[in-house]
Amino acid sequence: MTQKIWTGRRQLLRLSLGGAALALLPDGATVEAALKRVSRFNDVAQAALFRPQTLAPTFAQSELTLPFRFNAFYSEASVPEIDEQQWRFKVDGLVRKPGAWTLKQLKALPPRTEITRLVCIEGWSAIGQWTGVPLWHFLALLGADISAKYVAFTCADGYYTSIDMASALHPQTMLAFGFNGQDSLPDEFGFPLRLRIPTKLGFKNPKHLTGLVVTNRFTSGYWEDLHGYNWFAGL
């Protein structure tokens, strides 16, 4: 019940803000232009409402969703096969220590395990246990400029997205490499590395990560560019 209230209030507020933004549009605005303005308005409003230390709900192991639902912009048969020995996670941009990390190096960092709910924009949700490196800690190791605006991600499956720095530094945001007690992620859920960010909708949780860039240049995301989804996508 707590989760439904927590999510529902923010959805209602986003809808209310969207209506307010529409009312401010000039009469001659096209539908497409109107939607873009509403989207930008929602992004700004959600960023203003975001509280960096407010935690998303966590759950008990008895509440895990089994089986966990697969979701991507392709079928499960098309999940990329990644060779761990060849894979590297490349970091660049506004960091003092750019470079490439192996999965073994990432797993050697102090891990965090948390059971949280992934909420899909399609209307379903699933609870899973995730283990990984808190992103704030990883950025600190890189010597990242945390005054930068964005952290952008690339993926082996062609997906891409970016998040605001405040969300990147949230204590529950992690680079996840383990799932439901397993040392590694199953292929279909993002092997070898994915972003897990329970304060945002599921499409802001990219899988099969290949790189991270700390930047002041806005780069949007796959679904934002394809279908005009709100970029901030907060819960």
Coordinates of C-alpha atoms in Angstrom, one line a residue:
M1 CA 0.0 0.0 0.0
T2 CA 2.8 2.4 0.9
Q3 CA 4.4 1.9 -2.6
K4 CA 1.0 2.6 -4.3
I5 CA 0.6 5.8 -2.4
W6 CA 4.2 6.9 -3.0
T7 CA 4.0 6.3 -6.7
G8 CA 0.4 7.5 -7.2
R9 CA 0.9 10.9 -5.6
R10 CA 3.8 11.7 -8.0
Q11 CA 1.9 10.4 -11.0
L12 CA -1.1 12.6 -10.0
L13 CA 1.2 15.6 -9.5
R14 CA 2.9 15.1 -12.9
L15 CA -0.5 15.0 -14.6
S16 CA -1.6 18.1 -12.8
L17 CA 1.6 19.9 -13.8
G18 CA 1.2 18.8 -17.4
G19 CA -2.3 20.3 -17.5
A20 CA -1.0 23.6 -16.1
A21 CA 1.7 23.7 -18.7
L22 CA -0.8 23.1 -21.5
A23 CA -2.9 26.0 -20.3
L24 CA 0.1 28.3 -20.7
L25 CA 0.7 27.4 -24.4
P26 CA 0.1 30.0 -27.1
D27 CA -3.0 29.5 -29.2
G28 CA -1.0 28.8 -32.4
A29 CA 1.1 26.0 -30.9
T30 CA 1.1 22.7 -32.7
V31 CA 0.3 19.5 -30.9
E32 CA 3.9 18.3 -31.2
A33 CA 5.3 21.6 -30.0
A34 CA 2.8 21.5 -27.1
L35 CA 3.8 18.0 -26.1
K36 CA 7.5 19.0 -26.2
R37 CA 6.8 22.0 -24.0
V38 CA 4.8 20.0 -21.5
S39 CA 7.6 17.4 -21.4
R40 CA 10.2 20.1 -20.7
F41 CA 7.9 21.6 -18.1
N42 CA 7.4 18.2 -16.4
D43 CA 11.2 17.6 -16.4
V44 CA 11.9 20.9 -14.7
A45 CA 9.0 20.4 -12.2
Q46 CA 10.1 16.8 -11.3
A47 CA 13.7 17.9 -10.8
A48 CA 12.5 20.7 -8.5
L49 CA 10.5 18.2 -6.5
F50 CA 13.2 15.5 -6.3
R51 CA 14.7 15.1 -2.8
P52 CA 18.2 13.5 -3.1
Q53 CA 18.0 11.8 0.3
T54 CA 14.4 10.5 0.2
L55 CA 14.6 6.8 -0.3
A56 CA 12.4 4.6 -2.5
P57 CA 10.6 1.8 -0.6
T58 CA 12.4 -1.4 0.1
F59 CA 11.0 -4.9 0.5
A60 CA 11.5 -8.3 2.1
Q61 CA 12.7 -11.3 0.2
S62 CA 9.3 -12.9 0.7
E63 CA 8.0 -10.1 -1.6
L64 CA 10.2 -10.8 -4.6
T65 CA 8.4 -11.1 -7.9
L66 CA 9.1 -14.6 -9.2
P67 CA 9.6 -15.0 -12.0
F68 CA 10.9 -11.4 -12.7
R69 CA 9.5 -10.0 -15.9
F70 CA 11.7 -9.4 -18.9
N71 CA 11.2 -6.2 -20.8
A72 CA 13.2 -4.5 -23.6
F73 CA 12.7 -2.9 -27.0
Y74 CA 13.4 -6.4 -28.5
S75 CA 12.4 -9.9 -27.8
E76 CA 14.1 -12.2 -25.3
A77 CA 15.5 -14.2 -28.1
S78 CA 17.5 -11.1 -29.2
V79 CA 19.2 -10.5 -25.8
P80 CA 22.9 -9.7 -26.6
E81 CA 25.5 -12.3 -25.7
I82 CA 28.4 -10.6 -24.1
D83 CA 31.9 -12.1 -23.5
E84 CA 32.9 -11.1 -20.0
Q85 CA 36.6 -11.4 -20.8
Q86 CA 36.3 -8.9 -23.7
W87 CA 33.8 -6.6 -22.0
R88 CA 34.9 -3.3 -20.5
F89 CA 33.0 -0.5 -18.9
K90 CA 34.5 2.7 -20.2
V91 CA 34.3 5.9 -18.3
D92 CA 35.0 9.4 -19.7
G93 CA 34.1 13.0 -19.6
L94 CA 34.5 15.3 -16.6
V95 CA 36.4 12.8 -14.5
R96 CA 40.0 12.9 -13.3
K97 CA 40.5 9.1 -13.9
P98 CA 39.0 8.1 -17.3
G99 CA 39.6 4.5 -18.3
A100 CA 38.1 1.1 -18.7
W101 CA 36.9 -1.3 -15.9
T102 CA 36.6 -5.0 -16.0
L103 CA 33.7 -6.8 -14.2
K104 CA 36.2 -8.3 -11.8
Q105 CA 37.4 -4.8 -10.8
L106 CA 33.8 -3.6 -10.3
K107 CA 32.9 -6.6 -8.1
A108 CA 36.0 -5.9 -5.9
L109 CA 34.4 -2.6 -4.8
P110 CA 32.3 -2.4 -1.7
P111 CA 28.9 -3.7 -2.7
R112 CA 25.3 -2.8 -1.7
T113 CA 22.3 -5.1 -1.8
E114 CA 18.8 -3.8 -1.8
I115 CA 15.3 -5.1 -2.7
T116 CA 13.4 -2.5 -4.6
R117 CA 10.5 -2.2 -7.1
L118 CA 11.1 -1.6 -10.8
V119 CA 8.1 0.4 -12.2
C120 CA 7.5 0.2 -15.9
I121 CA 5.9 3.0 -17.8
E122 CA 3.6 0.4 -19.4
G123 CA 1.8 0.0 -16.0
W124 CA 3.4 -3.1 -14.4
S125 CA 6.0 -3.4 -11.7
A126 CA 8.3 -6.1 -10.3
I127 CA 10.3 -6.5 -7.1
G128 CA 13.9 -7.7 -7.3
Q129 CA 17.0 -7.9 -5.2
W130 CA 20.0 -6.1 -6.7
T131 CA 23.6 -6.1 -5.8
G132 CA 26.1 -3.6 -7.1
V133 CA 28.3 -0.6 -6.5
P134 CA 26.6 2.6 -5.4
L135 CA 27.1 5.1 -8.3
W136 CA 28.0 7.9 -5.9
H137 CA 30.9 5.8 -4.7
F138 CA 32.0 4.9 -8.2
L139 CA 31.9 8.5 -9.3
A140 CA 34.0 9.5 -6.3
L141 CA 36.6 6.9 -7.2
L142 CA 36.7 8.4 -10.7
G143 CA 37.2 11.9 -9.4
A144 CA 34.0 13.0 -11.2
D145 CA 33.0 16.6 -11.3
I146 CA 29.7 16.3 -9.3
S147 CA 28.9 19.9 -10.3
A148 CA 28.3 18.6 -13.8
K149 CA 24.7 18.3 -14.9
Y150 CA 24.4 14.8 -16.4
V151 CA 25.7 11.2 -16.4
A152 CA 25.1 9.5 -19.7
F153 CA 25.2 5.8 -20.4
T154 CA 25.7 3.6 -23.5
C155 CA 24.8 -0.1 -23.8
A156 CA 25.8 -3.1 -25.8
D157 CA 22.2 -3.5 -27.2
G158 CA 22.2 0.0 -28.8
Y159 CA 20.2 1.5 -25.9
Y160 CA 21.3 4.8 -24.4
T161 CA 20.0 7.2 -21.7
S162 CA 21.2 9.9 -19.3
I163 CA 20.2 11.0 -15.8
D164 CA 20.7 14.2 -13.8
M165 CA 23.6 14.4 -11.4
A166 CA 21.4 14.6 -8.3
S167 CA 19.8 11.3 -9.2
A168 CA 23.2 9.8 -10.0
L169 CA 24.3 10.6 -6.4
H170 CA 21.2 9.2 -4.8
P171 CA 22.2 6.6 -2.2
Q172 CA 20.1 3.9 -3.9
T173 CA 21.4 4.4 -7.4
M174 CA 23.8 1.6 -8.3
L175 CA 25.8 -0.1 -11.0
A176 CA 24.2 -3.5 -10.5
F177 CA 26.0 -6.8 -11.3
G178 CA 24.1 -9.3 -9.1
F179 CA 20.4 -10.3 -9.0
N180 CA 18.3 -12.2 -6.5
G181 CA 21.3 -13.6 -4.7
Q182 CA 23.2 -14.6 -7.8
D183 CA 26.8 -13.3 -8.2
S184 CA 26.1 -12.2 -11.8
L185 CA 23.1 -10.8 -13.7
P186 CA 21.2 -13.1 -15.9
D187 CA 21.7 -12.2 -19.6
E188 CA 18.0 -11.1 -20.0
F189 CA 18.3 -8.7 -17.0
G190 CA 21.4 -6.9 -18.1
F191 CA 24.6 -9.0 -17.9
P192 CA 27.3 -7.9 -17.1
L193 CA 26.2 -4.5 -15.7
R194 CA 23.1 -2.4 -15.5
L195 CA 22.0 0.8 -13.9
R196 CA 19.5 0.3 -11.1
I197 CA 17.8 3.5 -10.0
P198 CA 14.5 2.9 -8.1
T199 CA 13.6 6.6 -8.0
K200 CA 12.9 6.6 -11.7
L201 CA 10.8 4.6 -14.2
G202 CA 12.1 1.4 -15.6
F203 CA 13.3 2.8 -19.0
K204 CA 15.9 4.9 -17.0
N205 CA 17.5 1.6 -15.8
P206 CA 19.6 0.7 -18.9
K207 CA 21.0 -2.9 -19.2
H208 CA 24.2 -4.3 -20.7
L209 CA 26.2 -1.1 -19.9
T210 CA 29.3 -0.4 -21.9
G211 CA 30.1 3.2 -20.9
L212 CA 29.5 6.2 -18.7
V213 CA 30.2 9.9 -19.4
V214 CA 30.0 12.7 -16.9
T215 CA 29.0 15.8 -18.9
N216 CA 27.3 19.1 -19.1
R217 CA 25.9 18.3 -22.6
F218 CA 22.3 17.1 -22.6
T219 CA 22.0 13.8 -24.5
S220 CA 18.4 12.6 -23.9
G221 CA 17.6 8.9 -24.2
Y222 CA 16.4 6.2 -26.5
W223 CA 12.7 6.3 -25.6
E224 CA 12.7 10.1 -25.2
D225 CA 14.0 10.5 -28.7
L226 CA 11.7 7.8 -30.2
H227 CA 8.4 8.5 -28.5
G228 CA 8.8 11.7 -26.5
Y229 CA 8.9 10.2 -23.1
N230 CA 9.7 12.6 -20.2
W231 CA 13.4 12.6 -19.7
F232 CA 13.5 13.0 -15.9
A233 CA 11.0 10.1 -15.4
G234 CA 10.9 10.3 -11.7
L235 CA 8.6 8.3 -9.4

